Amino acid sequence: MKGKRDSTGFLIKQRAFLKLYLLTSIEKEPWYGLQLLDELKASFKPYGFVPQHSEVYRALHDLTEDGILSRKKVKENGSKYKEVAVYSIADKEEAKAYKKLVKADLDRCEQLLRKALKDNFS
């Protein structure tokens, strides 16, 4: 993928949307997967969107495979054996480039949605 994101010409795909939020969260501090999932669920609950566990992990795996994120196992706090996978930004430039592409898609989507609201509900 490396900085590329195919647009459907319609609305942004869910996984690209999730990747954007994952990157922004991980840029602030490294997180492990379930923390990210909980954060996204809480953030979007007021809007009626509940990201699925599988979609969040697919997005994390895509970003890791693309070299944008890195993943390392660390011992969970207070646990002798239990490990969690913590994600951090591996390539800041690629993360920035991906976010820029998604921003362009979001701007286009916003215009499309505004048009639909104006044309059908004004």
CSV table of C-alpha atoms in Angstrom, one decimal, residues 1-119:
chain,number,residue,atom,x,y,z
A,1,MET,CA,0.0,0.0,0.0
A,2,LYS,CA,2.6,2.5,1.1
A,3,GLY,CA,0.8,5.9,1.0
A,4,LYS,CA,-1.9,4.7,-1.5
A,5,ARG,CA,-5.6,4.4,-0.8
A,6,ASP,CA,-8.1,3.6,-3.5
A,7,SER,CA,-11.2,5.8,-3.5
A,8,THR,CA,-14.5,4.4,-4.4
A,9,GLY,CA,-15.7,7.8,-5.5
A,10,PHE,CA,-18.5,7.6,-3.0
A,11,LEU,CA,-18.1,7.6,0.8
A,12,ILE,CA,-15.0,6.6,2.6
A,13,LYS,CA,-14.5,2.9,3.5
A,14,GLN,CA,-14.8,1.9,7.1
A,15,ARG,CA,-11.3,0.5,7.4
A,16,ALA,CA,-9.7,3.7,6.1
A,17,PHE,CA,-11.8,5.6,8.6
A,18,LEU,CA,-10.7,3.3,11.4
A,19,LYS,CA,-7.0,3.5,10.3
A,20,LEU,CA,-7.2,7.3,10.5
A,21,TYR,CA,-8.3,7.2,14.1
A,22,LEU,CA,-5.9,4.4,15.0
A,23,LEU,CA,-3.0,6.4,13.7
A,24,THR,CA,-4.0,9.6,15.5
A,25,SER,CA,-4.4,7.7,18.8
A,26,ILE,CA,-1.1,5.8,18.4
A,27,GLU,CA,0.7,9.0,17.5
A,28,LYS,CA,-0.2,10.4,20.9
A,29,GLU,CA,1.0,7.3,22.7
A,30,PRO,CA,1.6,3.5,22.1
A,31,TRP,CA,-1.6,1.4,22.8
A,32,TYR,CA,-2.5,-2.2,22.7
A,33,GLY,CA,-5.3,-3.5,20.6
A,34,LEU,CA,-8.1,-3.8,23.2
A,35,GLN,CA,-7.4,-0.3,24.5
A,36,LEU,CA,-7.8,1.1,21.0
A,37,LEU,CA,-11.0,-0.8,20.5
A,38,ASP,CA,-12.4,0.5,23.7
A,39,GLU,CA,-11.3,4.0,22.9
A,40,LEU,CA,-13.0,3.9,19.5
A,41,LYS,CA,-16.2,2.4,20.8
A,42,ALA,CA,-16.5,5.1,23.5
A,43,SER,CA,-15.7,7.8,21.0
A,44,PHE,CA,-18.3,6.8,18.4
A,45,LYS,CA,-21.0,5.5,20.7
A,46,PRO,CA,-22.9,8.9,20.7
A,47,TYR,CA,-23.1,8.5,16.9
A,48,GLY,CA,-24.5,5.0,16.8
A,49,PHE,CA,-21.3,3.5,15.4
A,50,VAL,CA,-19.7,0.5,17.1
A,51,PRO,CA,-16.5,-0.6,15.4
A,52,GLN,CA,-16.2,-4.4,15.3
A,53,HIS,CA,-13.3,-6.1,17.0
A,54,SER,CA,-12.3,-7.8,13.7
A,55,GLU,CA,-12.3,-4.6,11.7
A,56,VAL,CA,-10.1,-2.8,14.2
A,57,TYR,CA,-7.6,-5.6,14.2
A,58,ARG,CA,-7.7,-5.9,10.4
A,59,ALA,CA,-6.9,-2.2,10.2
A,60,LEU,CA,-4.0,-2.6,12.8
A,61,HIS,CA,-2.7,-5.6,10.8
A,62,ASP,CA,-2.9,-3.7,7.5
A,63,LEU,CA,-1.0,-0.7,9.0
A,64,THR,CA,1.6,-3.1,10.5
A,65,GLU,CA,2.1,-5.0,7.2
A,66,ASP,CA,2.4,-1.7,5.3
A,67,GLY,CA,5.3,-0.7,7.7
A,68,ILE,CA,3.4,2.3,9.2
A,69,LEU,CA,3.0,0.7,12.6
A,70,SER,CA,5.2,-1.6,14.6
A,71,ARG,CA,4.0,-4.2,17.0
A,72,LYS,CA,5.8,-5.6,20.0
A,73,LYS,CA,4.9,-7.9,22.8
A,74,VAL,CA,5.2,-6.6,26.4
A,75,LYS,CA,4.2,-8.0,29.7
A,76,GLU,CA,0.9,-6.7,31.0
A,77,ASN,CA,1.2,-4.6,34.1
A,78,GLY,CA,1.5,-6.9,37.2
A,79,SER,CA,1.5,-10.1,35.2
A,80,LYS,CA,4.3,-12.5,35.2
A,81,TYR,CA,3.3,-14.3,31.9
A,82,LYS,CA,0.5,-12.5,30.2
A,83,GLU,CA,1.7,-10.4,27.2
A,84,VAL,CA,-0.1,-7.8,25.1
A,85,ALA,CA,0.8,-6.5,21.7
A,86,VAL,CA,1.6,-2.8,21.8
A,87,TYR,CA,1.4,-0.7,18.6
A,88,SER,CA,3.5,2.3,17.9
A,89,ILE,CA,4.3,4.4,14.8
A,90,ALA,CA,7.1,2.9,12.8
A,91,ASP,CA,7.2,5.3,9.9
A,92,LYS,CA,6.0,8.9,10.7
A,93,GLU,CA,6.2,10.0,7.1
A,94,GLU,CA,4.1,7.2,5.8
A,95,ALA,CA,1.5,7.8,8.6
A,96,LYS,CA,1.4,11.4,7.6
A,97,ALA,CA,1.0,10.6,3.9
A,98,TYR,CA,-1.8,8.1,4.7
A,99,LYS,CA,-3.7,10.6,6.8
A,100,LYS,CA,-3.4,13.3,4.1
A,101,LEU,CA,-5.0,10.9,1.6
A,102,VAL,CA,-7.8,10.1,4.0
A,103,LYS,CA,-8.3,13.8,4.7
A,104,ALA,CA,-8.9,14.4,0.9
A,105,ASP,CA,-11.5,11.6,0.9
A,106,LEU,CA,-13.2,13.0,4.0
A,107,ASP,CA,-13.4,16.5,2.4
A,108,ARG,CA,-15.0,15.0,-0.7
A,109,CYS,CA,-17.4,12.9,1.4
A,110,GLU,CA,-18.4,15.9,3.5
A,111,GLN,CA,-19.3,17.8,0.3
A,112,LEU,CA,-21.2,14.9,-1.1
A,113,LEU,CA,-23.2,14.6,2.2
A,114,ARG,CA,-23.9,18.3,2.4
A,115,LYS,CA,-25.2,18.1,-1.2
A,116,ALA,CA,-27.5,15.2,-0.3
A,117,LEU,CA,-28.9,17.1,2.7
A,118,LYS,CA,-29.4,20.3,0.7
A,119,ASP,CA,-31.0,18.6,-2.3
